XYZ file of C-alpha atoms in Angstrom:
587
model
C 27.178 2.889 0.544
C 26.374 5.990 -1.427
C 23.466 5.905 -3.796
C 24.371 5.436 -7.410
C 22.255 6.228 -10.432
C 20.562 3.108 -11.785
C 21.425 4.317 -15.247
C 24.991 3.209 -14.519
C 23.803 -0.385 -14.561
C 24.114 -2.140 -17.846
C 21.466 -4.692 -18.761
C 23.962 -7.458 -18.208
C 24.717 -6.196 -14.706
C 21.029 -5.975 -13.876
C 20.688 -9.491 -15.150
C 23.443 -10.723 -12.807
C 21.732 -8.956 -9.910
C 18.433 -10.659 -10.659
C 20.163 -14.041 -10.943
C 21.980 -13.471 -7.665
C 18.714 -12.751 -5.911
C 17.477 -16.212 -6.751
C 20.300 -17.806 -4.801
C 20.161 -18.634 -1.140
C 23.553 -17.443 0.064
C 22.836 -13.698 0.061
C 25.222 -11.507 1.986
C 23.742 -8.937 4.277
C 24.169 -6.848 7.383
C 22.172 -9.126 9.637
C 18.591 -8.897 10.955
C 16.830 -5.611 11.122
C 17.351 -5.114 14.842
C 13.740 -5.186 15.990
C 13.480 -4.020 19.590
C 12.416 -6.595 22.095
C 10.151 -6.709 25.121
C 8.713 -9.651 26.971
C 5.015 -9.111 26.274
C 2.577 -7.401 23.936
C 1.992 -3.986 25.409
C -1.168 -1.917 25.280
C 0.800 1.341 25.363
C -0.721 4.055 23.228
C 1.305 5.644 20.453
C 2.237 9.117 21.826
C 3.226 12.123 19.829
C 6.565 12.652 21.611
C 9.571 10.844 20.253
C 12.404 9.668 22.430
C 16.016 9.553 21.344
C 15.818 5.773 20.880
C 12.386 6.034 19.142
C 9.138 4.350 20.124
C 9.569 1.112 21.929
C 8.189 -1.587 19.630
C 4.973 -3.190 20.755
C 5.809 -6.739 19.772
C 6.172 -10.230 21.040
C 9.405 -10.988 22.912
C 11.866 -13.186 21.148
C 11.674 -15.169 24.386
C 8.163 -16.183 23.351
C 9.596 -18.059 20.403
C 12.911 -19.184 21.922
C 10.995 -22.381 22.685
C 9.773 -22.575 19.078
C 12.386 -25.305 18.420
C 11.540 -28.129 16.031
C 10.576 -31.395 17.487
C 13.500 -33.265 15.992
C 15.842 -31.700 18.458
C 17.451 -28.444 19.486
C 20.799 -28.797 17.812
C 21.587 -27.402 14.364
C 22.757 -30.812 13.225
C 19.465 -32.476 14.130
C 17.590 -29.706 12.439
C 19.586 -30.064 9.253
C 18.800 -33.755 9.152
C 15.135 -33.114 8.984
C 13.325 -32.918 5.702
C 11.544 -29.716 4.765
C 8.293 -31.540 5.181
C 8.962 -32.893 8.625
C 10.265 -29.536 9.782
C 6.972 -27.977 8.674
C 4.995 -30.690 10.402
C 6.922 -30.097 13.634
C 5.560 -26.592 13.805
C 2.169 -28.045 14.732
C 3.538 -29.158 18.111
C 5.987 -26.362 18.784
C 6.017 -24.988 22.312
C 4.055 -21.769 22.321
C 3.530 -19.013 24.860
C 0.022 -18.582 26.325
C -0.277 -15.534 24.083
C 0.387 -17.537 20.913
C -1.701 -20.388 19.628
C -0.661 -22.517 16.695
C -3.668 -23.283 14.509
C -1.995 -25.500 11.925
C 0.935 -25.925 9.612
C 0.937 -27.568 6.209
C 3.030 -28.092 3.094
C 1.816 -26.314 -0.070
C 3.640 -27.729 -3.138
C 4.274 -25.528 -6.166
C 1.150 -25.514 -8.369
C -1.348 -25.654 -5.513
C -4.575 -23.777 -6.123
C -5.024 -22.585 -2.520
C -8.569 -21.984 -1.404
C -8.918 -20.887 2.188
C -12.193 -21.990 3.815
C -14.070 -20.176 6.552
C -13.050 -16.629 5.749
C -15.445 -13.725 5.840
C -17.199 -13.524 2.470
C -15.788 -9.996 1.866
C -12.183 -11.336 1.835
C -10.389 -12.886 -1.141
C -9.710 -16.513 -0.244
C -7.677 -17.998 -3.036
C -4.349 -17.803 -4.761
C -1.983 -19.990 -6.806
C 1.222 -21.236 -5.081
C 4.185 -21.135 -7.402
C 6.934 -22.533 -5.090
C 7.027 -25.253 -2.425
C 6.396 -23.677 0.967
C 5.438 -24.368 4.533
C 2.309 -22.499 5.666
C 1.943 -21.749 9.402
C -1.152 -20.199 10.914
C -1.144 -18.601 14.320
C -3.465 -16.621 16.584
C -1.718 -14.111 18.787
C -3.286 -12.284 21.723
C -2.367 -8.590 21.644
C -4.325 -7.429 24.645
C -7.074 -8.599 27.020
C -9.620 -7.635 24.323
C -7.861 -8.141 21.002
C -6.038 -10.776 18.953
C -4.464 -11.076 15.503
C -4.551 -13.997 13.013
C -1.100 -14.328 11.500
C 0.265 -16.547 8.728
C 3.942 -17.189 8.040
C 4.895 -18.748 4.699
C 8.303 -20.389 4.526
C 9.520 -21.215 1.074
C 11.868 -24.176 0.335
C 13.937 -21.840 -1.886
C 14.489 -19.253 0.900
C 17.041 -16.581 -0.068
C 17.580 -15.305 3.442
C 15.153 -12.370 3.029
C 12.031 -11.569 5.032
C 8.927 -9.682 3.856
C 5.755 -8.477 5.514
C 2.586 -7.759 3.520
C -0.086 -5.165 4.223
C -3.869 -4.948 4.086
C -6.504 -2.859 2.284
C -9.439 -0.601 3.230
C -10.557 -1.155 6.791
C -10.425 -4.872 6.216
C -9.262 -7.840 8.194
C -8.160 -9.862 5.130
C -4.829 -11.443 4.452
C -3.221 -10.524 1.110
C -2.743 -14.056 -0.151
C -1.711 -12.963 -3.631
C 1.021 -10.746 -2.210
C 2.205 -13.572 0.021
C 2.339 -15.957 -2.934
C 4.255 -13.411 -4.979
C 6.819 -12.809 -2.222
C 7.442 -16.462 -1.545
C 7.865 -17.077 -5.286
C 10.871 -14.692 -5.014
C 12.306 -16.599 -2.016
C 11.107 -14.373 0.859
C 9.851 -15.868 4.081
C 6.628 -13.946 4.226
C 4.043 -12.962 6.788
C 0.570 -11.430 6.685
C -2.194 -10.787 9.142
C -5.896 -10.060 9.355
C -5.107 -6.675 10.950
C -6.846 -7.628 14.163
C -10.369 -8.371 12.871
C -12.124 -10.376 10.183
C -13.815 -9.051 7.011
C -14.227 -5.839 5.109
C -15.862 -3.904 7.881
C -15.122 -2.090 11.140
C -17.767 -3.414 13.529
C -15.166 -4.890 15.843
C -13.774 -1.369 16.502
C -16.945 -0.634 18.547
C -15.919 0.256 22.135
C -12.568 -1.458 21.661
C -9.600 0.823 21.186
C -7.279 -2.221 21.276
C -8.761 -3.580 18.046
C -8.343 -0.091 16.562
C -4.710 -0.131 17.772
C -4.121 -3.464 16.006
C -5.533 -1.981 12.866
C -3.476 1.216 13.176
C -0.078 -0.443 13.558
C 0.181 -3.269 16.106
C -0.975 -6.136 13.895
C 1.877 -5.326 11.563
C 4.608 -4.840 14.218
C 3.441 -8.074 15.858
C 3.248 -10.133 12.673
C 6.703 -8.874 11.622
C 8.206 -9.828 15.008
C 6.529 -13.247 14.971
C 7.483 -13.870 11.352
C 11.113 -13.066 11.970
C 11.298 -15.362 15.032
C 9.536 -18.220 13.207
C 11.862 -17.758 10.201
C 14.973 -17.928 12.375
C 13.712 -21.054 14.167
C 12.633 -22.812 11.004
C 15.793 -22.194 8.986
C 18.110 -22.060 12.043
C 19.523 -18.675 11.002
C 18.320 -15.135 10.981
C 17.145 -13.258 7.910
C 19.633 -11.060 6.082
C 17.339 -8.229 4.994
C 13.789 -7.296 5.895
C 11.233 -5.763 3.505
C 7.684 -4.512 3.432
C 5.219 -4.436 0.503
C 1.757 -2.900 0.695
C -0.749 -0.649 -1.107
C -3.753 1.430 -0.026
C -4.167 0.739 3.699
C -1.055 -1.279 3.122
C 0.613 1.896 1.882
C -0.448 3.693 5.030
C 0.916 0.834 7.118
C 4.199 1.171 5.302
C 4.368 4.876 6.071
C 3.420 4.149 9.713
C 6.508 1.923 9.884
C 8.651 4.572 8.214
C 7.432 7.293 10.603
C 7.340 5.472 13.918
C 8.931 2.001 13.581
C 11.747 2.390 11.031
C 13.917 -0.259 12.674
C 11.614 -3.094 11.594
C 12.337 -3.007 7.903
C 15.315 -2.268 5.663
C 13.186 -1.425 2.670
C 9.521 -0.270 2.415
C 7.479 -0.275 -0.813
C 4.329 1.685 -0.120
C 1.707 2.427 -2.802
C -1.347 4.680 -2.963
C -1.116 5.221 0.789
C -4.217 5.835 2.825
C -2.245 8.227 5.078
C -3.877 11.281 6.583
C -6.397 8.604 7.316
C -8.777 10.813 9.347
C -8.787 13.263 6.487
C -9.232 10.541 3.936
C -12.236 9.116 5.714
C -13.726 12.635 6.048
C -13.154 13.455 2.338
C -14.577 10.080 1.223
C -17.730 10.861 3.085
C -18.259 14.145 1.270
C -19.187 12.504 -2.067
C -22.409 10.890 -0.772
C -23.330 14.148 0.957
C -22.794 16.111 -2.254
C -24.928 13.682 -4.206
C -27.759 13.795 -1.693
C -27.754 17.581 -1.575
C -27.582 17.859 -5.347
C -30.706 15.786 -5.777
C -31.617 13.699 -8.903
C -31.317 16.654 -11.216
C -27.985 17.832 -9.858
C -25.924 14.756 -10.574
C -24.829 14.300 -14.248
C -26.733 11.287 -15.656
C -24.790 8.268 -16.959
C -25.663 9.267 -20.513
C -23.428 12.377 -20.159
C -20.372 10.740 -18.634
C -18.707 9.976 -21.957
C -19.071 13.659 -22.914
C -17.622 14.806 -19.624
C -14.620 12.492 -20.103
C -14.135 13.665 -23.660
C -14.245 17.334 -22.621
C -11.826 16.695 -19.784
C -9.322 15.121 -22.244
C -9.888 17.901 -24.759
C -8.931 20.482 -22.108
C -6.008 18.571 -20.490
C -4.674 15.553 -22.499
C -2.365 17.750 -24.562
C -0.557 19.182 -21.519
C 2.003 16.310 -21.551
C 2.489 16.491 -25.340
C 0.636 13.222 -26.090
C -2.987 12.688 -27.141
C -3.247 9.242 -25.640
C -6.146 9.424 -23.162
C -3.758 9.497 -20.182
C -2.756 12.470 -18.031
C 0.889 12.386 -16.988
C 0.313 15.096 -14.479
C -3.386 15.615 -13.541
C -2.377 18.244 -10.981
C -1.882 20.575 -13.962
C -5.400 20.038 -15.212
C -7.791 22.876 -14.279
C -10.889 21.222 -15.703
C -13.728 23.605 -16.493
C -16.950 21.645 -16.568
C -18.878 24.805 -17.433
C -17.677 24.327 -21.012
C -20.255 21.527 -21.253
C -23.298 23.531 -20.212
C -26.108 22.974 -22.704
C -26.858 25.414 -25.455
C -30.244 25.613 -27.154
C -30.874 22.645 -29.330
C -28.152 20.376 -27.947
C -28.917 16.755 -27.012
C -28.886 15.981 -23.332
C -26.208 13.300 -23.715
C -23.695 15.776 -25.009
C -24.114 18.556 -22.387
C -24.892 19.220 -18.699
C -26.846 21.766 -16.717
C -25.304 24.553 -14.673
C -26.319 22.736 -11.474
C -24.583 19.564 -12.690
C -21.416 21.578 -13.479
C -21.506 22.965 -9.965
C -21.727 19.346 -8.609
C -18.665 18.356 -10.620
C -16.801 21.354 -9.231
C -17.628 20.158 -5.737
C -16.374 16.662 -6.510
C -13.058 18.028 -7.755
C -12.446 20.512 -4.922
C -10.307 20.141 -1.809
C -11.990 19.894 1.544
C -11.522 22.408 4.343
C -12.876 22.207 7.851
C -13.295 24.324 10.936
C -11.807 27.796 10.474
C -10.620 26.910 7.067
C -8.330 24.147 8.274
C -7.041 21.711 5.657
C -8.798 18.326 5.635
C -7.926 16.646 2.271
C -6.800 17.672 -1.286
C -8.991 17.485 -4.302
C -9.855 14.430 -6.363
C -7.644 14.849 -9.462
C -9.685 15.108 -12.707
C -9.169 11.866 -14.597
C -11.362 10.018 -17.119
C -13.931 7.827 -15.430
C -14.262 9.813 -12.228
C -18.033 10.267 -12.489
C -18.637 6.527 -13.132
C -16.553 5.714 -10.014
C -18.269 8.299 -7.834
C -21.697 6.989 -8.956
C -20.933 3.328 -8.233
C -19.117 3.964 -4.935
C -21.034 6.791 -3.202
C -24.515 7.367 -4.670
C -26.597 4.650 -3.045
C -25.408 5.088 0.535
C -22.559 6.397 2.609
C -19.153 4.964 1.757
C -18.717 1.835 3.920
C -15.234 2.733 5.210
C -16.336 6.254 6.227
C -19.552 4.951 7.740
C -17.812 2.292 9.857
C -14.818 4.421 10.857
C -17.038 7.216 12.237
C -19.607 4.895 13.814
C -17.364 2.260 15.398
C -13.850 3.664 15.728
C -14.576 7.334 16.506
C -18.035 7.825 18.022
C -18.714 4.285 19.264
C -22.321 4.752 18.118
C -23.785 2.189 15.690
C -26.794 4.475 15.199
C -24.808 7.529 14.114
C -26.192 9.077 10.964
C -23.171 9.610 8.680
C -25.073 10.955 5.642
C -24.073 14.578 6.195
C -20.841 14.546 8.162
C -19.400 18.062 8.352
C -16.518 20.161 9.684
C -17.239 19.477 13.342
C -17.193 15.729 12.716
C -13.953 15.966 10.752
C -12.373 18.045 13.547
C -13.515 15.404 16.071
C -11.828 12.765 13.970
C -8.515 14.656 14.012
C -8.640 15.315 17.731
C -9.587 11.727 18.693
C -6.851 9.498 17.357
C -5.302 7.744 20.345
C -3.708 4.975 18.223
C -2.080 7.265 15.616
C -4.099 5.914 12.725
C -3.766 9.252 10.884
C -0.193 8.503 9.877
C 0.712 12.009 8.872
C 4.065 12.871 10.333
C 6.514 14.478 7.883
C 9.500 13.668 10.145
C 11.414 10.739 8.684
C 14.644 11.572 10.482
C 14.830 8.325 12.440
C 14.211 6.332 9.292
C 16.938 8.198 7.429
C 19.421 7.778 10.310
C 18.741 4.045 10.491
C 19.351 3.617 6.775
C 15.862 2.328 5.898
C 14.785 3.090 2.293
C 11.254 4.092 1.250
C 9.889 3.732 -2.294
C 6.520 5.420 -2.621
C 4.301 5.207 -5.715
C 0.765 6.322 -6.565
C -1.367 5.730 -9.641
C -2.454 8.962 -11.302
C -5.768 7.436 -12.392
C -6.632 6.554 -8.748
C -10.179 7.669 -7.897
C -10.354 6.008 -4.491
C -7.366 7.728 -2.861
C -6.418 11.012 -4.535
C -2.873 11.077 -5.888
C -2.792 14.689 -4.735
C -2.503 13.361 -1.181
C 0.831 11.762 -2.006
C 2.104 14.984 -3.609
C 1.037 16.795 -0.437
C 2.857 14.328 1.844
C 6.082 14.476 -0.111
C 6.140 18.253 0.201
C 5.238 17.983 3.885
C 8.272 15.737 4.479
C 10.498 18.156 2.548
C 9.315 21.094 4.644
C 9.316 19.278 7.973
C 12.842 17.983 7.544
C 14.058 21.090 5.663
C 15.457 18.884 2.907
C 15.519 19.354 -0.859
C 14.404 16.626 -3.254
C 18.068 15.646 -3.830
C 18.526 15.300 -0.059
C 15.342 13.192 0.351
C 16.561 11.003 -2.527
C 19.072 9.345 -0.166
C 16.241 7.516 1.618
C 12.796 8.439 0.125
C 11.755 8.408 -3.486
C 8.252 8.943 -4.848
C 7.046 7.917 -8.311
C 3.755 8.891 -10.027
C 2.440 6.148 -12.257
C 0.350 7.564 -15.066
C -2.626 5.530 -16.133
C -2.646 3.382 -12.974
C -5.905 3.054 -11.081
C -6.057 2.187 -7.378
C -2.913 0.115 -6.777
C -3.204 -1.643 -10.091
C -4.987 -1.659 -13.423
C -5.957 1.456 -15.399
C -5.438 2.631 -18.973
C -1.705 3.082 -18.939
C 1.662 1.337 -18.420
C 0.764 0.380 -14.820
C 2.376 -3.041 -14.444
C 5.350 -2.202 -12.138
C 5.817 -5.437 -10.190
C 4.053 -4.152 -7.082
C 1.755 -7.160 -7.158
C 2.423 -10.617 -8.474
C -0.365 -10.892 -11.057
C 0.775 -7.697 -12.789
C 4.575 -8.187 -12.721
C 5.893 -7.964 -16.252
C 9.501 -8.520 -15.241
C 11.903 -8.977 -12.318
C 14.318 -6.499 -13.819
C 14.768 -3.805 -11.086
C 14.168 -1.143 -13.750
C 10.643 -2.552 -14.227
C 9.790 -3.948 -10.779
C 9.464 -1.850 -7.661
C 10.084 -4.763 -5.289
C 13.335 -5.903 -6.883
C 14.256 -2.224 -7.327
C 13.961 -1.884 -3.566
C 16.105 -4.981 -3.066
C 18.715 -3.438 -5.349
C 18.603 -0.132 -3.462
C 19.022 -1.798 -0.091
C 21.546 -4.482 -1.087
C 23.503 -2.852 -3.889
C 23.142 0.859 -3.035
C 21.596 1.476 -6.463
C 18.469 3.712 -6.151
C 15.799 3.914 -8.838
C 15.569 7.195 -10.750
C 12.524 5.996 -12.737
C 10.110 3.088 -12.778
C 9.351 1.483 -16.111
C 5.725 0.287 -16.394
C 4.169 -2.049 -18.907
C 0.813 -1.807 -20.660
C -0.500 -5.230 -21.664
C -2.424 -5.849 -24.833
C -6.131 -5.268 -24.003
C -5.033 -5.069 -20.375
C -4.303 -8.796 -20.345
C -0.891 -10.048 -19.279
C -1.204 -13.306 -21.270
C -1.463 -11.307 -24.496
C 1.915 -9.689 -23.982
C 3.202 -6.155 -23.582
C 1.763 -3.453 -25.885
C 4.173 -0.743 -24.762
C 6.291 0.435 -21.862
C 6.695 3.870 -20.298
C 9.223 5.234 -17.861
C 7.561 6.967 -14.887
C 9.390 9.937 -13.358
C 10.604 10.520 -9.828
C 8.684 13.348 -8.175
C 8.754 16.352 -8.547
C 9.663 15.669 -12.195
C 6.847 15.059 -14.649
C 6.681 13.161 -17.937
C 6.377 14.921 -21.303
C 6.532 13.591 -24.823
C 9.345 14.938 -26.909
C 8.202 16.995 -29.976
C 7.266 14.611 -32.812
C 7.526 11.568 -30.502
C 5.372 8.455 -30.451
C 3.674 7.915 -27.101
C 4.163 4.154 -27.302
C 7.899 4.591 -27.619
C 9.465 4.674 -24.129
C 12.495 6.598 -25.382
C 10.357 9.465 -26.725
C 9.424 10.579 -23.191
C 11.467 12.773 -20.886
C 11.296 13.868 -17.271
C 11.157 17.656 -16.722
C 10.354 20.032 -13.864
């Protein structure tokens, strides 16, 4: 079906679409056609692509062909079971030696789920809003690695399947995302990404654990989740989706680049792609602070003045004085304007050395022979406070653990002053393909998979400039214009959004349950993706909501329509920045 402009939809039509998505009898083109093999392979992800793409490294469907419910193998017997007894039967399902059932349980709507025994660095609670069956499994992925997987099966299943992603270098399930997806009727899966906790110590001398982190935990959990779903409901899913941000965004792009047959629609936010470059860049901030010394880093008393000067230089570029930069890539912040003059108070100015430090923070990183490593941190209010809290005391945890345990296999490696040779080593030693930086989405486009990419422009953890760089890489690699890319790949910059969520602007876009203001596809990236896949109606903009005092319970203060890249948002002359209709997208 050809893509149609979402502006053709009337509000009443969008309402009918939302209502239809709540029903169970959804029409579709069948399951996503995941490739099958009879075991979990340890095959490394090579650079070469075959005509039939990479063979998926997943569990065989044969593993779960015996996953029949205890009440009997026939459809009739299955239908006679109650939802509760069907869930209970999963405890005693016949499992392959590679798959161990840990437990299954019913979680009624309203349950305040608290998961015991998790690593202290992982979030362990969420609120369940729909009746569901929770299944926990441990899956062996190699002789030296395994993945903890959960599959959540809602009573109100719509026929759709969704996989969730992870964050950082963590081994933590995204329970909030799983609760959100099941509330919308998806059978949903998540995993611990092959290790437990917000650290990378299990990577040490174990490339198979790194492989799980890079991609295999997701391909495995998707395959397992689909097979469990088909066995539990006695029919296959209709459409398959992915939702993730940060590392979850990188995982989404990994699927788009190398495993596009797994999902029909991928929603990937603030992606940690160019991962080797990102880890290298993240490590530069601590090094800059250490080299600058106590007198070279702007003290906290000056941060408000720095933010004010940044806004004075750049806030007007989008036509609105609202404290939010609609396109920070246009901001050429000059910190030298704040250098102290005689008689000024220290809290209102900085030294030349401190201005030089700020310039280093906001500069791209280049490596051996001037090779590109990572783009600059975009200048946005609050960047100094973030850098101080995240990087000043010690090396950034993710950088420290990635270089120590995944790259050098040396727990004693001093990562304080990583440099070009270390960054080059990272790029050259990536056997599992964690970098995730191929601009070739040809196989995804041919398969018909859709990719919705978003990035918050107030993100100080992963520079939004990286997303701009990737979009242009894909355009060059595939020799496609933006209008050509629109058929399968659309990228939206969300002004005023921090890392994946929050921030000062209209950042509630339905990418995560707690911040969803609406299920209207115009205002919700997940339902927008469903509409794109199932109705052929692609989003041309994403409407975000800003809550009163940043609190959803207080209601919406204003909304703003965020443009599809490469367009940027500008306020019409004489417009009110809180009025959505007063903004327009321009090149």
